[in-house]
């Protein structure tokens, strides 16, 4: 059933709709979504909460069934051969998968045994992974005594116990402090090389996608709106990002009008008191922009020039900043609960 050649992951025109229930409207979580991920790479699905990332991952890992479309993992048809897919993958969910009352090594050995490994092989693999993730000295401690970063490393190690061909990482660093996130990033980079596997990563952290993904797809309302390497996506924007934060009493509309008249600025837009534009040479154009705002009586709190970022890419393809999209998604989730 598995193919030795071709992409490790294929999602083709996937559709998934959830019934609203109790008179609520249905929700189209995945809407004609498609992408391919090459073997031995990290492929990122980037989007705010509710964009359809986790649903896509559930379909590919056989935890949910698509209403339409097709998907292949390690060359295996997800719908026709779900058992084969499950043998080929490791899955690290958003929530902890370890037993907090067992030790680190007990959790790993149990995972190996559940995948059909012998006791000796499971113990050897557990020791190998504990060393790789820097957990050897904590192997005999109960997981409930672990820090958040240590527990997350153990979750990833559990997903690797049976040497999967494809590893699914669903928001792997959510809730971790910056130091723990950075440590896990390093381990994930080392892991992909050492294990020679394909990783599907879902994340709502722009810096995480930029750092870890060889290629990524930006997902918005269940659709892929842009895809490529992080550098390709940023370079497509051409030029610098000019961002101006207006003072609290400034008129955003007057600021937008002033910037639209500045030669060298294009794609001028605003999000509250934050005005954004693009310029071939941000350093040369920024003084002109500030002069125009001053002449219009619009007070400025700060101004920056930067190379294109994934936030700029998201803004280009969705019409809103990633931060604003994330805030909107969180508000929807709050109201739904």
mmCIF file of N, CA, C and O in Angstrom, residues 172-247:
data_model
loop_
_atom_site.group_PDB
_atom_site.id
_atom_site.type_symbol
_atom_site.label_atom_id
_atom_site.label_comp_id
_atom_site.label_asym_id
_atom_site.label_seq_id
_atom_site.Cartn_x
_atom_site.Cartn_y
_atom_site.Cartn_z
ATOM 1 N N UNK A 172 2.781 22.328 18.984
ATOM 2 C CA UNK A 172 3.631 21.676 19.986
ATOM 3 C C UNK A 172 4.132 22.575 21.107
ATOM 4 O O UNK A 172 4.497 22.077 22.173
ATOM 5 N N UNK A 173 4.182 23.902 20.903
ATOM 6 C CA UNK A 173 4.756 24.758 21.944
ATOM 7 C C UNK A 173 3.731 25.684 22.592
ATOM 8 O O UNK A 173 4.113 26.594 23.330
ATOM 9 N N UNK A 174 2.454 25.452 22.345
ATOM 10 C CA UNK A 174 1.424 26.287 22.975
ATOM 11 C C UNK A 174 1.504 26.183 24.499
ATOM 12 O O UNK A 174 1.574 25.090 25.060
ATOM 13 N N UNK A 175 1.519 27.324 25.171
ATOM 14 C CA UNK A 175 1.549 27.358 26.623
ATOM 15 C C UNK A 175 2.932 27.332 27.226
ATOM 16 O O UNK A 175 3.069 27.477 28.449
ATOM 17 N N UNK A 176 3.968 27.154 26.408
ATOM 18 C CA UNK A 176 5.327 27.131 26.951
ATOM 19 C C UNK A 176 5.890 28.548 27.037
ATOM 20 O O UNK A 176 5.540 29.423 26.230
ATOM 21 N N UNK A 177 6.768 28.768 28.002
ATOM 22 C CA UNK A 177 7.420 30.063 28.097
ATOM 23 C C UNK A 177 8.461 30.172 26.979
ATOM 24 O O UNK A 177 8.846 29.167 26.364
ATOM 25 N N UNK A 178 8.935 31.395 26.666
ATOM 26 C CA UNK A 178 9.863 31.582 25.537
ATOM 27 C C UNK A 178 11.105 30.708 25.603
ATOM 28 O O UNK A 178 11.560 30.178 24.580
ATOM 29 N N UNK A 179 11.665 30.512 26.804
ATOM 30 C CA UNK A 179 12.872 29.699 26.920
ATOM 31 C C UNK A 179 12.581 28.238 26.596
ATOM 32 O O UNK A 179 13.352 27.580 25.875
ATOM 33 N N UNK A 180 11.468 27.727 27.103
ATOM 34 C CA UNK A 180 11.099 26.337 26.835
ATOM 35 C C UNK A 180 10.773 26.140 25.354
ATOM 36 O O UNK A 180 11.097 25.099 24.764
ATOM 37 N N UNK A 181 10.136 27.131 24.742
ATOM 38 C CA UNK A 181 9.842 27.057 23.306
ATOM 39 C C UNK A 181 11.134 26.957 22.509
ATOM 40 O O UNK A 181 11.269 26.132 21.600
ATOM 41 N N UNK A 182 12.087 27.815 22.832
ATOM 42 C CA UNK A 182 13.357 27.821 22.103
ATOM 43 C C UNK A 182 14.087 26.487 22.261
ATOM 44 O O UNK A 182 14.672 25.967 21.296
ATOM 45 N N UNK A 183 14.046 25.903 23.462
ATOM 46 C CA UNK A 183 14.691 24.610 23.693
ATOM 47 C C UNK A 183 14.027 23.514 22.859
ATOM 48 O O UNK A 183 14.706 22.663 22.271
ATOM 49 N N UNK A 184 12.691 23.546 22.808
ATOM 50 C CA UNK A 184 11.993 22.516 22.040
ATOM 51 C C UNK A 184 12.255 22.688 20.551
ATOM 52 O O UNK A 184 12.382 21.699 19.818
ATOM 53 N N UNK A 185 12.356 23.934 20.078
ATOM 54 C CA UNK A 185 12.705 24.168 18.675
ATOM 55 C C UNK A 185 14.021 23.493 18.324
ATOM 56 O O UNK A 185 14.142 22.834 17.291
ATOM 57 N N UNK A 186 15.009 23.667 19.185
ATOM 58 C CA UNK A 186 16.317 23.057 18.934
ATOM 59 C C UNK A 186 16.204 21.539 18.860
ATOM 60 O O UNK A 186 16.805 20.899 17.986
ATOM 61 N N UNK A 187 15.439 20.963 19.774
ATOM 62 C CA UNK A 187 15.280 19.514 19.782
ATOM 63 C C UNK A 187 14.558 19.033 18.529
ATOM 64 O O UNK A 187 14.898 17.988 17.955
ATOM 65 N N UNK A 188 13.551 19.787 18.074
ATOM 66 C CA UNK A 188 12.804 19.394 16.882
ATOM 67 C C UNK A 188 13.695 19.452 15.644
ATOM 68 O O UNK A 188 13.613 18.582 14.769
ATOM 69 N N UNK A 189 14.558 20.459 15.573
ATOM 70 C CA UNK A 189 15.479 20.558 14.441
ATOM 71 C C UNK A 189 16.459 19.388 14.431
ATOM 72 O O UNK A 189 16.728 18.796 13.375
ATOM 73 N N UNK A 190 16.983 19.045 15.589
ATOM 74 C CA UNK A 190 17.898 17.897 15.672
ATOM 75 C C UNK A 190 17.162 16.590 15.350
ATOM 76 O O UNK A 190 17.698 15.707 14.683
ATOM 77 N N UNK A 191 15.936 16.495 15.836
ATOM 78 C CA UNK A 191 15.153 15.277 15.678
ATOM 79 C C UNK A 191 14.871 14.967 14.213
ATOM 80 O O UNK A 191 14.996 13.825 13.775
ATOM 81 N N UNK A 192 14.484 15.980 13.433
ATOM 82 C CA UNK A 192 14.136 15.734 12.037
ATOM 83 C C UNK A 192 15.335 15.209 11.263
ATOM 84 O O UNK A 192 15.196 14.379 10.367
ATOM 85 N N UNK A 193 16.534 15.666 11.634
ATOM 86 C CA UNK A 193 17.751 15.167 10.985
ATOM 87 C C UNK A 193 18.069 13.752 11.448
ATOM 88 O O UNK A 193 18.350 12.861 10.639
ATOM 89 N N UNK A 194 18.009 13.527 12.756
ATOM 90 C CA UNK A 194 18.386 12.227 13.311
ATOM 91 C C UNK A 194 17.411 11.130 12.904
ATOM 92 O O UNK A 194 17.815 9.984 12.642
ATOM 93 N N UNK A 195 16.126 11.447 12.856
ATOM 94 C CA UNK A 195 15.107 10.432 12.573
ATOM 95 C C UNK A 195 14.792 10.303 11.090
ATOM 96 O O UNK A 195 14.133 9.361 10.667
ATOM 97 N N UNK A 196 15.211 11.292 10.274
ATOM 98 C CA UNK A 196 14.962 11.285 8.831
ATOM 99 C C UNK A 196 13.477 11.047 8.530
ATOM 100 O O UNK A 196 13.107 10.139 7.776
ATOM 101 N N UNK A 197 12.625 11.842 9.139
ATOM 102 C CA UNK A 197 11.199 11.674 8.948
ATOM 103 C C UNK A 197 10.573 12.972 8.453
ATOM 104 O O UNK A 197 11.197 14.031 8.447
ATOM 105 N N UNK A 198 9.335 12.856 8.029
ATOM 106 C CA UNK A 198 8.558 14.011 7.589
ATOM 107 C C UNK A 198 7.722 14.498 8.761
ATOM 108 O O UNK A 198 7.142 13.699 9.496
ATOM 109 N N UNK A 199 7.652 15.813 8.937
ATOM 110 C CA UNK A 199 6.909 16.398 10.046
ATOM 111 C C UNK A 199 5.829 17.320 9.498
ATOM 112 O O UNK A 199 6.104 18.169 8.634
ATOM 113 N N UNK A 200 4.603 17.135 9.959
ATOM 114 C CA UNK A 200 3.533 18.095 9.694
ATOM 115 C C UNK A 200 3.314 18.881 10.972
ATOM 116 O O UNK A 200 2.923 18.318 11.999
ATOM 117 N N UNK A 201 3.561 20.163 10.900
ATOM 118 C CA UNK A 201 3.508 21.050 12.066
ATOM 119 C C UNK A 201 2.364 22.038 11.907
ATOM 120 O O UNK A 201 2.279 22.738 10.897
ATOM 121 N N UNK A 202 1.453 22.072 12.872
ATOM 122 C CA UNK A 202 0.469 23.149 12.894
ATOM 123 C C UNK A 202 0.886 24.137 13.978
ATOM 124 O O UNK A 202 1.340 23.739 15.053
ATOM 125 N N UNK A 203 0.751 25.411 13.682
ATOM 126 C CA UNK A 203 1.146 26.426 14.656
ATOM 127 C C UNK A 203 0.429 27.736 14.370
ATOM 128 O O UNK A 203 0.024 28.013 13.241
ATOM 129 N N UNK A 204 0.246 28.533 15.424
ATOM 130 C CA UNK A 204 -0.227 29.894 15.234
ATOM 131 C C UNK A 204 0.855 30.894 15.631
ATOM 132 O O UNK A 204 0.576 32.081 15.806
ATOM 133 N N UNK A 205 2.100 30.389 15.760
ATOM 134 C CA UNK A 205 3.231 31.267 16.044
ATOM 135 C C UNK A 205 3.992 31.552 14.750
ATOM 136 O O UNK A 205 4.539 30.635 14.124
ATOM 137 N N UNK A 206 4.031 32.814 14.339
ATOM 138 C CA UNK A 206 4.710 33.185 13.110
ATOM 139 C C UNK A 206 6.195 32.836 13.156
ATOM 140 O O UNK A 206 6.754 32.318 12.182
ATOM 141 N N UNK A 207 6.844 33.128 14.293
ATOM 142 C CA UNK A 207 8.279 32.871 14.384
ATOM 143 C C UNK A 207 8.581 31.376 14.358
ATOM 144 O O UNK A 207 9.609 30.944 13.846
ATOM 145 N N UNK A 208 7.666 30.568 14.880
ATOM 146 C CA UNK A 208 7.860 29.120 14.874
ATOM 147 C C UNK A 208 7.802 28.577 13.448
ATOM 148 O O UNK A 208 8.650 27.757 13.049
ATOM 149 N N UNK A 209 6.828 29.026 12.679
ATOM 150 C CA UNK A 209 6.712 28.598 11.287
ATOM 151 C C UNK A 209 7.924 29.040 10.478
ATOM 152 O O UNK A 209 8.458 28.283 9.661
ATOM 153 N N UNK A 210 8.370 30.279 10.720
ATOM 154 C CA UNK A 210 9.522 30.817 9.995
ATOM 155 C C UNK A 210 10.782 30.032 10.321
ATOM 156 O O UNK A 210 11.626 29.781 9.454
ATOM 157 N N UNK A 211 10.923 29.624 11.564
ATOM 158 C CA UNK A 211 12.135 28.944 12.028
ATOM 159 C C UNK A 211 12.173 27.473 11.603
ATOM 160 O O UNK A 211 13.217 26.967 11.152
ATOM 161 N N UNK A 212 11.056 26.759 11.746
ATOM 162 C CA UNK A 212 11.080 25.310 11.616
ATOM 163 C C UNK A 212 10.667 24.771 10.253
ATOM 164 O O UNK A 212 11.140 23.713 9.834
ATOM 165 N N UNK A 213 9.780 25.455 9.553
ATOM 166 C CA UNK A 213 9.180 24.882 8.344
ATOM 167 C C UNK A 213 10.070 25.044 7.113
ATOM 168 O O UNK A 213 10.548 26.139 6.822
ATOM 169 N N UNK A 214 10.285 23.934 6.396
ATOM 170 C CA UNK A 214 10.933 24.012 5.089
ATOM 171 C C UNK A 214 9.978 24.643 4.076
ATOM 172 O O UNK A 214 10.390 25.447 3.247
ATOM 173 N N UNK A 215 8.747 24.248 4.153
ATOM 174 C CA UNK A 215 7.678 24.860 3.357
ATOM 175 C C UNK A 215 6.466 25.002 4.259
ATOM 176 O O UNK A 215 6.313 24.262 5.240
ATOM 177 N N UNK A 216 5.581 25.913 3.909
ATOM 178 C CA UNK A 216 4.382 26.081 4.726
ATOM 179 C C UNK A 216 3.210 26.519 3.869
ATOM 180 O O UNK A 216 3.373 27.016 2.743
ATOM 181 N N UNK A 217 2.040 26.287 4.413
ATOM 182 C CA UNK A 217 0.794 26.742 3.808
ATOM 183 C C UNK A 217 0.089 27.634 4.817
ATOM 184 O O UNK A 217 -0.050 27.252 5.979
ATOM 185 N N UNK A 218 -0.306 28.809 4.380
ATOM 186 C CA UNK A 218 -1.070 29.712 5.241
ATOM 187 C C UNK A 218 -2.547 29.389 5.058
ATOM 188 O O UNK A 218 -3.066 29.412 3.933
ATOM 189 N N UNK A 219 -3.201 29.055 6.171
ATOM 190 C CA UNK A 219 -4.589 28.610 6.132
ATOM 191 C C UNK A 219 -5.491 29.679 6.729
ATOM 192 O O UNK A 219 -5.208 30.218 7.799
ATOM 193 N N UNK A 220 -6.566 29.988 6.027
ATOM 194 C CA UNK A 220 -7.528 30.984 6.497
ATOM 195 C C UNK A 220 -8.925 30.508 6.136
ATOM 196 O O UNK A 220 -9.196 30.217 4.957
ATOM 197 N N UNK A 221 -9.789 30.399 7.132
ATOM 198 C CA UNK A 221 -11.164 29.932 6.930
ATOM 199 C C UNK A 221 -11.209 28.624 6.145
ATOM 200 O O UNK A 221 -12.016 28.453 5.226
ATOM 201 N N UNK A 222 -10.331 27.686 6.514
ATOM 202 C CA UNK A 222 -10.368 26.359 5.929
ATOM 203 C C UNK A 222 -9.735 26.217 4.571
ATOM 204 O O UNK A 222 -9.769 25.137 3.978
ATOM 205 N N UNK A 223 -9.117 27.280 4.057
ATOM 206 C CA UNK A 223 -8.494 27.241 2.731
ATOM 207 C C UNK A 223 -7.024 27.602 2.812
ATOM 208 O O UNK A 223 -6.623 28.387 3.682
ATOM 209 N N UNK A 224 -6.227 27.065 1.896
ATOM 210 C CA UNK A 224 -4.841 27.488 1.761
ATOM 211 C C UNK A 224 -4.827 28.736 0.877
ATOM 212 O O UNK A 224 -5.213 28.688 -0.291
ATOM 213 N N UNK A 225 -4.394 29.859 1.453
ATOM 214 C CA UNK A 225 -4.393 31.117 0.703
ATOM 215 C C UNK A 225 -3.016 31.450 0.146
ATOM 216 O O UNK A 225 -2.890 32.318 -0.724
ATOM 217 N N UNK A 226 -1.975 30.788 0.637
ATOM 218 C CA UNK A 226 -0.623 30.998 0.119
ATOM 219 C C UNK A 226 0.250 29.841 0.563
ATOM 220 O O UNK A 226 0.028 29.256 1.626
ATOM 221 N N UNK A 227 1.242 29.502 -0.258
ATOM 222 C CA UNK A 227 2.144 28.419 0.099
ATOM 223 C C UNK A 227 3.511 28.593 -0.521
ATOM 224 O O UNK A 227 3.661 29.264 -1.550
ATOM 225 N N UNK A 228 4.516 28.015 0.115
ATOM 226 C CA UNK A 228 5.888 28.098 -0.372
ATOM 227 C C UNK A 228 6.853 28.046 0.796
ATOM 228 O O UNK A 228 6.461 27.802 1.933
ATOM 229 N N UNK A 229 8.127 28.273 0.531
ATOM 230 C CA UNK A 229 9.073 28.383 1.636
ATOM 231 C C UNK A 229 8.841 29.725 2.313
ATOM 232 O O UNK A 229 8.329 30.672 1.681
ATOM 233 N N UNK A 230 9.202 29.851 3.589
ATOM 234 C CA UNK A 230 9.043 31.149 4.245
ATOM 235 C C UNK A 230 9.733 32.283 3.482
ATOM 236 O O UNK A 230 9.172 33.379 3.347
ATOM 237 N N UNK A 231 10.926 32.026 2.959
ATOM 238 C CA UNK A 231 11.637 33.069 2.221
ATOM 239 C C UNK A 231 10.935 33.426 0.930
ATOM 240 O O UNK A 231 10.854 34.605 0.554
ATOM 241 N N UNK A 232 10.417 32.430 0.209
ATOM 242 C CA UNK A 232 9.689 32.706 -1.031
ATOM 243 C C UNK A 232 8.477 33.585 -0.760
ATOM 244 O O UNK A 232 8.213 34.552 -1.492
ATOM 245 N N UNK A 233 7.738 33.238 0.282
ATOM 246 C CA UNK A 233 6.529 33.995 0.598
ATOM 247 C C UNK A 233 6.859 35.440 0.962
ATOM 248 O O UNK A 233 6.153 36.376 0.549
ATOM 249 N N UNK A 234 7.933 35.632 1.726
ATOM 250 C CA UNK A 234 8.313 36.996 2.122
ATOM 251 C C UNK A 234 8.884 37.779 0.946
ATOM 252 O O UNK A 234 8.580 38.962 0.777
ATOM 253 N N UNK A 235 9.675 37.121 0.121
ATOM 254 C CA UNK A 235 10.292 37.819 -1.006
ATOM 255 C C UNK A 235 9.278 38.226 -2.068
ATOM 256 O O UNK A 235 9.503 39.187 -2.815
ATOM 257 N N UNK A 236 8.170 37.486 -2.147
ATOM 258 C CA UNK A 236 7.122 37.834 -3.116
ATOM 259 C C UNK A 236 6.527 39.211 -2.855
ATOM 260 O O UNK A 236 5.949 39.828 -3.763
ATOM 261 N N UNK A 237 6.653 39.700 -1.628
ATOM 262 C CA UNK A 237 6.063 40.991 -1.285
ATOM 263 C C UNK A 237 6.847 42.153 -1.882
ATOM 264 O O UNK A 237 6.320 43.241 -2.084
ATOM 265 N N UNK A 238 8.151 41.957 -2.117
ATOM 266 C CA UNK A 238 9.009 42.970 -2.736
ATOM 267 C C UNK A 238 9.066 44.252 -1.915
ATOM 268 O O UNK A 238 8.089 44.923 -1.709
ATOM 269 N N UNK A 239 10.249 44.571 -1.444
ATOM 270 C CA UNK A 239 10.454 45.817 -0.726
ATOM 271 C C UNK A 239 10.316 45.683 0.773
ATOM 272 O O UNK A 239 10.219 44.591 1.328
ATOM 273 N N UNK A 240 10.323 46.845 1.440
ATOM 274 C CA UNK A 240 10.285 46.906 2.901
ATOM 275 C C UNK A 240 8.874 47.185 3.417
ATOM 276 O O UNK A 240 8.052 47.779 2.726
ATOM 277 N N UNK A 241 8.654 46.768 4.653
ATOM 278 C CA UNK A 241 7.411 47.110 5.339
ATOM 279 C C UNK A 241 7.632 48.382 6.147
ATOM 280 O O UNK A 241 8.594 48.486 6.907
ATOM 281 N N UNK A 242 6.769 49.358 5.980
ATOM 282 C CA UNK A 242 6.804 50.602 6.747
ATOM 283 C C UNK A 242 5.596 50.597 7.673
ATOM 284 O O UNK A 242 4.455 50.500 7.213
ATOM 285 N N UNK A 243 5.843 50.664 8.969
ATOM 286 C CA UNK A 243 4.761 50.598 9.960
ATOM 287 C C UNK A 243 4.825 51.845 10.827
ATOM 288 O O UNK A 243 5.875 52.156 11.406
ATOM 289 N N UNK A 244 3.706 52.550 10.927
ATOM 290 C CA UNK A 244 3.622 53.776 11.721
ATOM 291 C C UNK A 244 2.536 53.601 12.771
ATOM 292 O O UNK A 244 1.388 53.285 12.439
ATOM 293 N N UNK A 245 2.912 53.783 14.028
ATOM 294 C CA UNK A 245 1.941 53.770 15.126
ATOM 295 C C UNK A 245 1.577 55.216 15.456
ATOM 296 O O UNK A 245 2.445 56.013 15.805
ATOM 297 N N UNK A 246 0.296 55.534 15.344
ATOM 298 C CA UNK A 246 -0.151 56.894 15.616
ATOM 299 C C UNK A 246 -0.349 57.118 17.108
ATOM 300 O O UNK A 246 -0.605 56.184 17.867
ATOM 301 N N UNK A 247 -0.221 58.373 17.506
ATOM 302 C CA UNK A 247 -0.482 58.750 18.895
ATOM 303 C C UNK A 247 -1.962 58.540 19.212
ATOM 304 O O UNK A 247 -2.804 58.457 18.305
#
